[in-house]
CSV table of C-alpha atoms and ligand atoms in Angstrom, one decimal:
chain,number,residue,atom,x,y,z
A,1,UNK,CA,-3.4,26.8,3.4
A,2,UNK,CA,-1.7,29.0,0.9
A,3,UNK,CA,-1.5,28.4,-2.8
A,4,UNK,CA,2.3,28.4,-2.5
A,5,UNK,CA,2.2,25.4,-0.2
A,6,UNK,CA,0.0,23.6,-2.7
A,7,UNK,CA,2.3,24.5,-5.6
A,8,UNK,CA,5.5,23.7,-3.7
A,9,UNK,CA,4.1,20.3,-3.2
A,10,UNK,CA,4.0,20.3,0.5
A,11,UNK,CA,0.3,19.5,0.1
A,12,UNK,CA,-0.5,16.1,-1.3
A,13,UNK,CA,-2.1,16.1,-4.7
A,14,UNK,CA,-5.9,15.8,-4.5
A,15,UNK,CA,-8.3,15.0,-7.4
A,16,UNK,CA,-8.5,18.6,-8.5
A,17,UNK,CA,-5.1,19.9,-7.4
A,18,UNK,CA,-3.7,20.0,-10.9
A,19,UNK,CA,-5.5,23.4,-11.0
A,20,UNK,CA,-4.5,25.8,-8.3
A,21,UNK,CA,-7.2,27.6,-6.3
A,22,UNK,CA,-6.8,30.6,-8.5
A,23,UNK,CA,-7.0,28.4,-11.5
A,24,UNK,CA,-10.3,27.0,-10.3
A,25,UNK,CA,-11.6,30.6,-9.9
A,26,UNK,CA,-10.6,31.4,-13.4
A,27,UNK,CA,-12.4,28.3,-14.8
A,28,UNK,CA,-15.5,29.3,-12.9
A,29,UNK,CA,-15.3,32.8,-14.2
A,30,UNK,CA,-15.2,31.5,-17.7
A,31,UNK,CA,-18.9,30.9,-17.5
A,32,UNK,CA,-21.6,28.5,-16.5
A,33,UNK,CA,-20.7,26.0,-19.1
A,34,UNK,CA,-17.2,25.5,-17.7
A,35,UNK,CA,-15.8,22.1,-17.3
A,36,UNK,CA,-16.5,21.9,-13.6
A,37,UNK,CA,-20.2,22.7,-14.1
A,38,UNK,CA,-20.5,19.7,-16.3
A,39,UNK,CA,-19.5,17.6,-13.3
A,40,UNK,CA,-21.9,19.4,-11.0
A,41,UNK,CA,-24.9,19.5,-13.2
A,42,UNK,CA,-24.4,16.0,-14.4
A,43,UNK,CA,-24.5,14.7,-10.9
A,44,UNK,CA,-27.5,16.9,-10.0
A,45,UNK,CA,-29.3,15.5,-13.0
A,46,UNK,CA,-28.4,11.9,-12.1
A,47,UNK,CA,-29.5,12.5,-8.5
A,48,UNK,CA,-32.9,13.9,-9.7
A,49,UNK,CA,-33.3,10.9,-12.0
A,50,UNK,CA,-33.3,12.9,-15.2
A,51,UNK,CA,-31.0,12.7,-18.2
A,52,UNK,CA,-27.6,14.2,-18.1
A,53,UNK,CA,-27.3,17.8,-19.5
A,54,UNK,CA,-27.3,18.0,-23.2
A,55,UNK,CA,-23.7,19.1,-23.6
A,56,UNK,CA,-22.4,16.2,-21.6
A,57,UNK,CA,-24.7,13.6,-23.1
A,58,UNK,CA,-23.6,14.6,-26.6
A,59,UNK,CA,-19.9,14.9,-25.5
A,60,UNK,CA,-20.0,18.3,-27.1
A,61,UNK,CA,-16.3,19.3,-27.6
A,62,UNK,CA,-17.0,22.9,-28.6
A,63,UNK,CA,-16.9,25.4,-25.7
A,64,UNK,CA,-20.1,27.4,-25.6
A,65,UNK,CA,-20.0,31.1,-25.2
A,66,UNK,CA,-17.8,32.0,-22.2
A,67,UNK,CA,-16.5,28.4,-22.0
A,68,UNK,CA,-12.9,27.2,-21.5
A,69,UNK,CA,-11.0,28.5,-24.4
A,70,UNK,CA,-7.9,26.5,-23.5
A,71,UNK,CA,-9.2,23.8,-25.8
A,72,UNK,CA,-8.8,26.2,-28.8
A,73,UNK,CA,-5.1,27.1,-28.1
A,74,UNK,CA,-2.6,25.1,-30.1
A,75,UNK,CA,0.3,24.4,-27.7
A,76,UNK,CA,3.8,23.5,-28.9
A,77,UNK,CA,3.1,19.8,-28.7
A,78,UNK,CA,0.3,20.1,-31.2
A,79,UNK,CA,2.4,21.8,-33.8
A,80,UNK,CA,6.1,20.8,-33.2
A,81,UNK,CA,8.0,17.5,-33.5
A,82,UNK,CA,8.0,15.3,-30.5
A,83,UNK,CA,11.0,13.7,-28.8
A,84,UNK,CA,12.7,10.6,-30.2
A,85,UNK,CA,12.0,7.0,-29.0
A,86,UNK,CA,12.8,6.6,-25.4
A,87,UNK,CA,15.5,3.9,-25.7
A,88,UNK,CA,18.0,5.7,-23.5
A,89,UNK,CA,18.1,4.1,-20.1
A,90,UNK,CA,15.0,3.1,-18.0
A,91,UNK,CA,11.7,4.9,-18.7
A,92,UNK,CA,10.8,7.6,-16.3
A,93,UNK,CA,7.5,9.3,-15.1
A,94,UNK,CA,6.5,12.7,-16.3
A,95,UNK,CA,8.5,15.6,-14.9
A,96,UNK,CA,5.2,17.0,-13.6
A,97,UNK,CA,5.0,14.0,-11.3
A,98,UNK,CA,8.3,14.8,-9.5
A,99,UNK,CA,6.4,15.2,-6.2
A,100,UNK,CA,5.4,11.5,-6.4
A,101,UNK,CA,8.0,9.8,-4.2
A,102,UNK,CA,8.7,7.6,-1.2
A,103,UNK,CA,9.2,9.6,2.0
A,104,UNK,CA,10.5,9.2,5.5
A,105,UNK,CA,7.9,10.0,8.2
A,106,UNK,CA,8.0,13.3,10.0
A,107,UNK,CA,6.8,11.3,13.0
A,108,UNK,CA,9.9,9.1,13.2
A,109,UNK,CA,13.6,9.7,13.6
A,110,UNK,CA,15.2,10.3,10.2
A,111,UNK,CA,17.8,7.6,9.8
A,112,UNK,CA,19.3,6.0,6.7
A,113,UNK,CA,20.3,2.3,7.0
A,114,UNK,CA,17.9,1.2,9.7
A,115,UNK,CA,15.0,2.9,8.3
A,116,UNK,CA,11.7,3.0,6.5
A,117,UNK,CA,10.3,4.9,3.5
A,118,UNK,CA,6.6,5.2,3.0
A,119,UNK,CA,4.7,4.7,-0.3
A,120,UNK,CA,2.6,7.7,-1.5
A,121,UNK,CA,-0.8,5.9,-1.3
A,122,UNK,CA,-2.7,9.2,-1.9
A,123,UNK,CA,-1.4,9.4,-5.5
A,124,UNK,CA,-1.8,5.7,-6.6
A,125,UNK,CA,-4.5,4.1,-8.6
A,126,UNK,CA,-5.8,0.6,-8.9
A,127,UNK,CA,-4.1,-2.1,-6.8
A,128,UNK,CA,-0.5,-2.3,-8.1
A,129,UNK,CA,2.3,-0.3,-6.5
A,130,UNK,CA,4.8,0.9,-9.1
A,131,UNK,CA,8.1,-0.7,-8.1
A,132,UNK,CA,9.9,2.6,-7.8
A,133,UNK,CA,7.4,3.7,-5.1
A,134,UNK,CA,7.2,0.4,-3.2
A,135,UNK,CA,7.7,1.1,0.5
A,136,UNK,CA,11.1,0.1,2.0
A,137,UNK,CA,12.0,-1.3,5.4
A,138,UNK,CA,15.7,-2.0,5.9
A,139,UNK,CA,17.2,-3.2,9.1
A,140,UNK,CA,20.7,-2.6,7.9
A,141,UNK,CA,20.5,-0.8,4.5
A,142,UNK,CA,19.9,-2.2,1.0
A,143,UNK,CA,22.3,-3.8,-1.4
A,144,UNK,CA,22.5,-4.4,-5.2
A,145,UNK,CA,23.7,-8.0,-5.1
A,146,UNK,CA,25.3,-9.6,-8.1
A,147,UNK,CA,22.9,-12.4,-9.0
A,148,UNK,CA,25.6,-14.5,-10.6
A,149,UNK,CA,27.3,-14.6,-7.1
A,150,UNK,CA,24.2,-15.1,-5.0
A,151,UNK,CA,23.4,-18.5,-3.6
A,152,UNK,CA,20.4,-20.0,-1.9
A,153,UNK,CA,20.6,-23.0,0.5
A,154,UNK,CA,18.1,-25.4,1.8
A,155,UNK,CA,19.3,-27.3,4.9
A,156,UNK,CA,18.1,-28.7,8.3
A,157,UNK,CA,15.7,-31.6,8.3
A,158,UNK,CA,16.4,-32.5,4.6
A,159,UNK,CA,17.9,-35.6,3.0
A,160,UNK,CA,20.5,-33.5,1.3
A,161,UNK,CA,21.6,-29.9,1.8
A,162,UNK,CA,21.1,-28.1,-1.5
A,163,UNK,CA,22.6,-24.9,-2.8
A,164,UNK,CA,20.9,-23.2,-5.8
A,165,UNK,CA,22.1,-20.5,-8.1
A,166,UNK,CA,19.6,-17.8,-9.2
A,167,UNK,CA,19.7,-19.3,-12.7
A,168,UNK,CA,18.8,-22.7,-11.4
A,169,UNK,CA,15.8,-21.3,-9.5
A,170,UNK,CA,14.7,-19.5,-12.6
A,171,UNK,CA,14.7,-22.8,-14.6
A,172,UNK,CA,12.1,-24.3,-12.3
A,173,UNK,CA,8.3,-24.1,-12.9
A,174,UNK,CA,7.1,-20.6,-11.9
A,175,UNK,CA,4.0,-18.9,-10.6
A,176,UNK,CA,3.0,-15.2,-10.8
A,177,UNK,CA,0.6,-13.9,-8.1
A,178,UNK,CA,-0.6,-10.5,-6.8
A,179,UNK,CA,-0.2,-10.0,-3.1
A,180,UNK,CA,0.0,-7.1,-0.7
A,181,UNK,CA,2.9,-6.7,1.7
A,182,UNK,CA,2.3,-4.7,4.9
A,183,UNK,CA,4.9,-4.1,7.6
A,184,UNK,CA,3.5,-5.2,11.0
A,185,UNK,CA,4.3,-1.7,12.2
A,186,UNK,CA,2.2,0.0,9.6
A,187,UNK,CA,-0.1,2.6,11.3
A,188,UNK,CA,2.0,2.2,14.5
A,189,UNK,CA,2.1,5.9,15.5
A,190,UNK,CA,-1.7,6.0,15.5
A,191,UNK,CA,-1.8,3.7,18.5
A,192,UNK,CA,-0.8,6.6,20.6
A,193,UNK,CA,-2.8,9.3,19.0
A,194,UNK,CA,-3.0,11.3,15.8
A,195,UNK,CA,0.6,12.0,15.0
A,196,UNK,CA,1.2,12.2,11.2
A,197,UNK,CA,-0.6,14.3,8.6
A,198,UNK,CA,-1.0,12.1,5.5
A,199,UNK,CA,-2.1,8.6,4.5
A,200,UNK,CA,1.5,8.1,3.2
A,201,UNK,CA,2.6,8.1,6.8
A,202,UNK,CA,-0.4,6.5,8.5
A,203,UNK,CA,-0.7,3.6,6.0
A,204,UNK,CA,2.3,3.8,3.6
A,205,UNK,CA,4.2,0.7,4.8
A,206,UNK,CA,1.9,-1.1,2.4
A,207,UNK,CA,2.4,-2.1,-1.2
A,208,UNK,CA,1.0,-4.6,-3.7
A,209,UNK,CA,2.8,-6.3,-6.6
A,210,UNK,CA,2.6,-9.2,-8.9
A,211,UNK,CA,5.4,-11.5,-7.7
A,212,UNK,CA,7.0,-14.2,-9.8
A,213,UNK,CA,9.0,-17.1,-8.5
A,214,UNK,CA,9.1,-20.7,-7.5
A,215,UNK,CA,6.9,-22.1,-4.7
A,216,UNK,CA,9.2,-22.8,-1.7
A,217,UNK,CA,7.7,-26.3,-1.5
A,218,UNK,CA,9.2,-27.2,-4.8
A,219,UNK,CA,12.7,-26.4,-3.5
A,220,UNK,CA,12.1,-28.2,-0.2
A,221,UNK,CA,10.9,-31.3,-2.1
A,222,UNK,CA,14.1,-31.2,-4.3
A,223,UNK,CA,16.1,-31.3,-1.1
A,224,UNK,CA,14.0,-34.2,0.3
A,225,UNK,CA,12.7,-32.2,3.3
A,226,UNK,CA,11.0,-34.1,6.1
A,227,UNK,CA,7.5,-32.6,5.6
A,228,UNK,CA,6.1,-34.8,8.3
A,229,UNK,CA,8.2,-33.8,11.3
A,230,UNK,CA,9.5,-30.5,9.8
A,231,UNK,CA,6.8,-28.2,11.1
A,232,UNK,CA,8.6,-24.9,10.5
A,233,UNK,CA,11.3,-23.3,8.4
A,234,UNK,CA,13.7,-20.6,9.4
A,235,UNK,CA,14.2,-18.1,6.5
A,236,UNK,CA,17.4,-16.0,6.6
A,237,UNK,CA,18.4,-12.9,4.8
A,238,UNK,CA,21.8,-12.4,3.2
A,239,UNK,CA,22.7,-8.9,4.3
A,240,UNK,CA,24.1,-7.6,7.6
A,241,UNK,CA,20.9,-7.5,9.5
A,242,UNK,CA,20.8,-11.4,9.5
A,243,UNK,CA,17.0,-11.0,9.4
A,244,UNK,CA,15.6,-14.4,10.3
A,245,UNK,CA,12.0,-15.5,10.7
A,246,UNK,CA,10.1,-18.7,11.5
A,247,UNK,CA,7.5,-19.7,8.8
A,248,UNK,CA,4.9,-22.4,9.7
A,249,UNK,CA,5.2,-25.3,7.3
A,250,UNK,CA,1.4,-25.3,6.7
A,251,UNK,CA,1.8,-22.0,4.7
A,252,UNK,CA,4.5,-23.6,2.6
A,253,UNK,CA,2.9,-27.0,1.8
A,254,UNK,CA,-0.2,-25.0,0.6
A,255,UNK,CA,2.1,-23.8,-2.2
A,256,UNK,CA,1.5,-20.1,-1.2
A,257,UNK,CA,5.0,-19.2,-0.1
A,258,UNK,CA,7.1,-18.2,-3.1
A,259,UNK,CA,10.9,-17.7,-3.5
A,260,UNK,CA,10.4,-14.7,-5.8
A,261,UNK,CA,12.8,-13.1,-8.3
A,262,UNK,CA,10.1,-11.1,-10.2
A,263,UNK,CA,8.1,-8.1,-9.2
A,264,UNK,CA,5.6,-6.4,-11.6
A,265,UNK,CA,7.0,-8.0,-14.7
A,266,UNK,CA,10.7,-7.4,-14.1
A,267,UNK,CA,13.3,-8.5,-11.6
A,268,UNK,CA,12.9,-7.4,-8.0
A,269,UNK,CA,14.3,-4.0,-7.2
A,270,UNK,CA,17.4,-4.0,-5.1
A,271,UNK,CA,15.5,-2.2,-2.3
A,272,UNK,CA,13.0,-5.0,-2.3
A,273,UNK,CA,15.5,-7.9,-2.1
A,274,UNK,CA,17.1,-8.4,-5.5
A,275,UNK,CA,17.8,-11.1,-6.6
A,276,UNK,CA,15.6,-13.3,-4.3
A,277,UNK,CA,13.0,-12.6,-1.6
A,278,UNK,CA,10.5,-14.7,0.2
A,279,UNK,CA,6.8,-13.9,-0.5
A,280,UNK,CA,4.6,-15.0,2.4
A,281,UNK,CA,1.0,-14.0,1.4
A,282,UNK,CA,-1.1,-12.5,4.2
A,283,UNK,CA,1.7,-12.4,6.7
A,284,UNK,CA,3.4,-9.3,8.0
A,285,UNK,CA,6.3,-7.9,6.0
A,286,UNK,CA,9.0,-8.9,8.3
A,287,UNK,CA,8.6,-12.5,7.2
A,288,UNK,CA,9.1,-11.6,3.6
A,289,UNK,CA,12.9,-12.1,3.9
A,290,UNK,CA,14.9,-10.1,1.3
A,291,UNK,CA,18.3,-11.1,-0.2
A,292,UNK,CA,17.1,-14.6,0.8
A,293,UNK,CA,20.1,-16.9,1.3
A,294,UNK,CA,18.9,-19.9,3.3
A,295,UNK,CA,15.9,-21.8,4.6
A,296,UNK,CA,16.3,-24.3,7.4
A,297,UNK,CA,13.7,-27.0,8.0
A,298,UNK,CA,13.1,-27.6,11.7
A,299,UNK,CA,10.5,-29.0,14.1
A,300,UNK,CA,9.9,-25.9,16.3
A,301,UNK,CA,9.7,-22.2,16.1
A,302,UNK,CA,13.1,-20.6,16.3
A,303,UNK,CA,12.5,-17.6,18.5
A,304,UNK,CA,15.0,-15.6,16.6
A,305,UNK,CA,15.9,-12.0,17.6
A,306,UNK,CA,13.5,-10.7,15.1
A,307,UNK,CA,10.6,-12.6,16.7
A,308,UNK,CA,11.6,-12.5,20.3
A,309,UNK,CA,12.0,-8.7,20.7
A,310,UNK,CA,10.3,-7.1,17.7
A,311,UNK,CA,7.0,-7.6,15.9
A,312,UNK,CA,5.1,-8.9,18.8
A,313,UNK,CA,2.1,-7.4,20.5
A,314,UNK,CA,2.1,-6.1,24.0
A,315,UNK,CA,-1.3,-7.1,25.5
A,316,UNK,CA,-3.3,-5.1,28.1
A,317,UNK,CA,-2.2,-7.5,30.9
A,318,UNK,CA,1.5,-7.0,30.2
A,319,UNK,CA,2.1,-10.2,28.3
A,320,UNK,CA,3.4,-10.3,24.8
A,321,UNK,CA,1.7,-12.1,22.0
A,322,UNK,CA,4.4,-13.7,19.7
A,323,UNK,CA,4.0,-14.7,16.1
A,324,UNK,CA,1.0,-12.6,15.2
A,325,UNK,CA,1.6,-13.5,11.7
A,326,UNK,CA,-1.5,-12.7,9.7
A,327,UNK,CA,-2.4,-9.1,8.9
A,328,UNK,CA,-6.0,-8.7,9.8
A,329,UNK,CA,-8.7,-7.1,7.6
A,330,UNK,CA,-8.0,-3.4,7.1
A,331,UNK,CA,-8.8,-0.5,4.8
A,332,UNK,CA,-8.2,3.2,4.3
A,333,UNK,CA,-9.6,6.1,2.2
A,334,UNK,CA,-6.7,7.3,0.2
A,335,UNK,CA,-8.5,10.3,-1.5
A,336,UNK,CA,-9.6,12.6,0.0
A,337,UNK,CA,-7.1,12.0,2.7
A,338,UNK,CA,-4.9,14.0,5.1
A,339,UNK,CA,-3.0,16.9,3.6
A,340,UNK,CA,-5.1,17.1,0.5
A,341,UNK,CA,-7.3,20.1,-0.2
A,342,UNK,CA,-10.7,20.0,-1.9
A,343,UNK,CA,-10.9,23.2,-3.9
A,344,UNK,CA,-14.7,23.3,-4.3
A,345,UNK,CA,-17.8,21.6,-3.2
A,346,UNK,CA,-19.5,19.2,-5.6
A,347,UNK,CA,-18.9,15.7,-6.8
A,348,UNK,CA,-16.0,13.6,-5.6
A,349,UNK,CA,-15.0,10.0,-6.1
A,350,UNK,CA,-14.0,8.7,-2.6
A,351,UNK,CA,-11.5,6.0,-3.2
A,352,UNK,CA,-9.3,3.7,-1.1
A,353,UNK,CA,-7.7,0.4,-0.5
A,354,UNK,CA,-8.9,-2.7,1.5
A,355,UNK,CA,-7.0,-5.9,2.2
A,356,UNK,CA,-6.9,-8.9,4.5
A,357,UNK,CA,-4.3,-11.5,5.3
A,358,UNK,CA,-7.0,-14.1,5.6
A,359,UNK,CA,-8.3,-14.0,2.0
A,360,UNK,CA,-10.5,-11.8,-0.2
A,361,UNK,CA,-12.2,-8.6,0.7
A,362,UNK,CA,-16.0,-9.2,0.7
A,363,UNK,CA,-17.3,-5.6,1.1
A,364,UNK,CA,-16.3,-2.1,2.1
A,365,UNK,CA,-18.6,0.4,3.6
A,366,UNK,CA,-17.9,4.1,3.7
A,367,UNK,CA,-19.1,6.8,6.0
A,368,UNK,CA,-19.0,10.5,5.5
A,369,UNK,CA,-20.4,11.4,8.9
A,370,UNK,CA,-17.9,9.8,11.3
A,371,UNK,CA,-19.5,6.4,11.4
A,372,UNK,CA,-23.2,7.2,11.9
A,373,UNK,CA,-24.3,6.2,8.4
A,374,UNK,CA,-22.6,3.8,6.1
A,375,UNK,CA,-22.9,3.2,2.3
A,376,UNK,CA,-21.6,0.2,0.5
A,377,UNK,CA,-18.7,1.1,-1.8
A,378,UNK,CA,-18.0,-0.3,-5.3
A,379,UNK,CA,-15.1,-2.8,-5.4
A,380,UNK,CA,-13.1,-2.7,-8.5
A,381,UNK,CA,-12.2,-6.0,-10.1
A,382,UNK,CA,-10.3,-8.2,-9.8
A,383,UNK,CA,-10.8,-8.8,-6.1
A,384,UNK,CA,-7.9,-11.1,-5.3
A,385,UNK,CA,-7.0,-13.1,-2.2
A,386,UNK,CA,-4.4,-11.5,0.1
A,387,UNK,CA,-4.0,-8.6,-2.4
A,388,UNK,CA,-5.1,-5.0,-2.2
A,389,UNK,CA,-8.6,-4.3,-3.4
A,390,UNK,CA,-9.7,-0.9,-4.7
A,391,UNK,CA,-13.0,0.6,-3.6
A,392,UNK,CA,-14.9,3.7,-4.8
A,393,UNK,CA,-17.9,5.7,-3.6
A,394,UNK,CA,-19.8,8.6,-5.3
A,395,UNK,CA,-19.9,11.6,-3.0
A,396,UNK,CA,-21.2,15.1,-3.3
A,397,UNK,CA,-19.5,17.4,-0.8
A,398,UNK,CA,-21.8,20.1,0.4
A,399,UNK,CA,-18.9,22.3,1.6
A,400,UNK,CA,-19.5,21.5,5.3
A,401,UNK,CA,-17.2,19.6,7.7
A,402,UNK,CA,-17.3,15.8,7.1
A,403,UNK,CA,-15.6,12.8,8.6
A,404,UNK,CA,-14.6,10.1,6.0
A,405,UNK,CA,-14.1,6.5,7.1
A,406,UNK,CA,-14.0,3.1,5.5
A,407,UNK,CA,-14.7,-0.3,7.1
A,408,UNK,CA,-13.7,-3.5,5.4
A,409,UNK,CA,-15.0,-7.0,5.8
A,410,UNK,CA,-13.2,-10.1,4.5
A,411,UNK,CA,-14.5,-13.4,3.2
A,412,UNK,CA,-14.0,-15.0,6.6
A,413,UNK,CA,-16.5,-12.5,8.1
A,414,UNK,CA,-14.0,-10.5,10.0
A,415,UNK,CA,-14.8,-6.8,10.2
A,416,UNK,CA,-12.3,-3.9,10.7
A,417,UNK,CA,-12.6,-2.6,14.3
A,418,UNK,CA,-13.1,1.0,15.5
A,419,UNK,CA,-10.3,2.3,17.7
A,420,UNK,CA,-12.5,1.8,20.7
A,421,UNK,CA,-13.0,-1.9,19.8
A,422,UNK,CA,-9.4,-2.4,19.1
A,423,UNK,CA,-8.1,-0.8,22.3
A,424,UNK,CA,-10.7,-2.8,24.4
A,425,UNK,CA,-8.9,-6.0,23.3
A,426,UNK,CA,-5.4,-4.9,22.6
A,427,UNK,CA,-4.9,-2.1,25.1
A,428,UNK,CA,-3.1,1.2,24.3
A,429,UNK,CA,0.6,0.4,24.5
A,430,UNK,CA,1.0,-1.7,21.4
A,431,UNK,CA,3.1,-0.9,18.4
A,432,UNK,CA,2.2,-3.4,15.8
A,433,UNK,CA,-0.9,-4.7,14.0
A,434,UNK,CA,-3.2,-1.7,14.1
A,435,UNK,CA,-6.0,-2.3,11.7
A,436,UNK,CA,-8.5,0.2,13.2
A,437,UNK,CA,-10.8,2.3,11.1
A,438,UNK,CA,-9.1,5.5,9.9
A,439,UNK,CA,-10.9,8.9,10.0
A,440,UNK,CA,-10.2,11.9,7.8
A,441,UNK,CA,-11.8,15.3,8.7
A,442,UNK,CA,-12.7,17.4,5.7
A,443,UNK,CA,-12.9,20.9,7.0
A,444,UNK,CA,-15.3,23.5,5.6
A,445,UNK,CA,-12.3,25.2,3.9
A,446,UNK,CA,-11.5,22.0,2.1
A,447,UNK,CA,-8.4,21.0,4.0
A,448,UNK,CA,-8.3,17.4,5.0
A,449,UNK,CA,-6.9,16.4,8.4
A,450,UNK,CA,-6.0,13.2,10.3
A,451,UNK,CA,-8.4,12.7,13.3
A,452,UNK,CA,-9.4,9.9,15.6
A,453,UNK,CA,-13.0,9.4,16.6
A,454,UNK,CA,-13.8,6.7,19.1
B,1,LIG,N1,17.0,-9.4,4.6
B,1,LIG,C1,16.0,-8.6,5.1
B,1,LIG,N2,14.8,-8.9,4.8
B,1,LIG,C2,13.8,-8.1,5.3
B,1,LIG,C3,14.0,-6.9,6.0
B,1,LIG,C4,15.4,-6.6,6.2
B,1,LIG,O1,15.8,-5.6,6.8
B,1,LIG,N3,16.4,-7.4,5.7
B,1,LIG,N4,13.0,-6.2,6.5
B,1,LIG,C5,11.7,-6.9,6.7
B,1,LIG,C6,10.6,-6.0,7.0
B,1,LIG,S1,10.4,-5.6,8.6
B,1,LIG,C7,9.7,-5.6,6.1
B,1,LIG,S2,8.3,-4.8,6.5
B,1,LIG,C8,9.8,-6.0,4.7
B,1,LIG,C9,9.9,-4.8,3.8
B,1,LIG,O2,10.0,-5.1,2.5
B,1,LIG,P1,10.3,-4.0,1.4
B,1,LIG,O3,11.5,-3.2,1.9
B,1,LIG,O4,10.5,-4.6,0.1
B,1,LIG,O5,9.1,-3.1,1.4
B,1,LIG,O6,11.0,-6.8,4.4
B,1,LIG,C10,11.4,-7.7,5.5
B,1,LIG,N5,12.5,-8.5,5.0
B,2,LIG,MO1,8.4,-4.6,9.0
């Protein structure tokens, strides 16, 4: 792995990749009291049960002899006048973050309208996906729909068909909730074998946002829906894909399903269904209908094209399992992960994401030796139901090959399976709903690779 490929951004940013490998060497050469030695000796001290080194404990800002003199330089920003208030247009990330973007997978045909872009999970923190990095899955391209012209209809087993404007929906009592959305085809290529290099491509059809909107049940009640005999609704998208999905009424009467207009504090992004989308917590992404234009109340599943051909699971015996709605418990280490490079041995925070369509994450265990030994990871708060949860684990890399894995358990007691366990039940020819434990091989040169261990 050359420095050029790191700089050109073909390698995914790892914890220490702001400095190049040469940069690291320079910092080392600056002397024993360099920044990185603080990290190393602090951990060694903690492991030995003694107090942290004096310099660290006192937060000593003065570099000792031979230390990092960069702190003494006065760069332009310390002496000049900064830029004016950023009132021009929509705020943008730092230009140094230009490599942070959604990407198409090298493992899939590159298409435009009927396509998918993956979220860069390796570079995200916490549990919220910035809206401009939310993964996209379009069956026939996206649209920027004029909200003043958009209409939403409730029909079927209702007293009165009702048509709402977006304004009318926004006048109704609203809720805001954090939920993950995962495409049922996330991690699909891994069914076959190791195919793609980074976590962006293995797990990036996954995002988590705070969604704001009106519970669908409110709109059904306004239309006088027959909630006794109406056991299902059909939700229909407004663009050319005519995406339609059956949603069980039980999810709606619980108040969980939302007709959302908000995402992370602002209106939905066009790519994600502006101005209205269905939020179906815990359920695979395909049911989260974008550009939502209609729900029809009915008494049986509709068996639409999007549920009779796609998004079902081919079982070992040759039968298909339809309506595998809930996304089962799953997790993945996002750093260190495939395509990243650890530039030196020493302390690392292993971090990742865990989620379950059945509720909250209860615990996550992490292995650094391919699943022989496990340590319980720290879950960051808040741990929310049907949302992403962030986990962390302290790790000192000894510079030898290591296999990193995470294994999540949800509050219903379900535990994420190994590939062996998953394939024993589901066979090898499936496409959707792969929630197996992911492995990353850290090689002794620091390069991290996607591997499968059984
Ligand atoms: N109208 C419409 N809704 C849709 C789709 C679509 O193509 N059109 N794709 C579905 C699929 S398969 C997924 S995984 C999610 C993706 O949502 P996102 O693009 O906001 O990530 O939207 C779902 N809703
Ligand atoms: Mo999807």
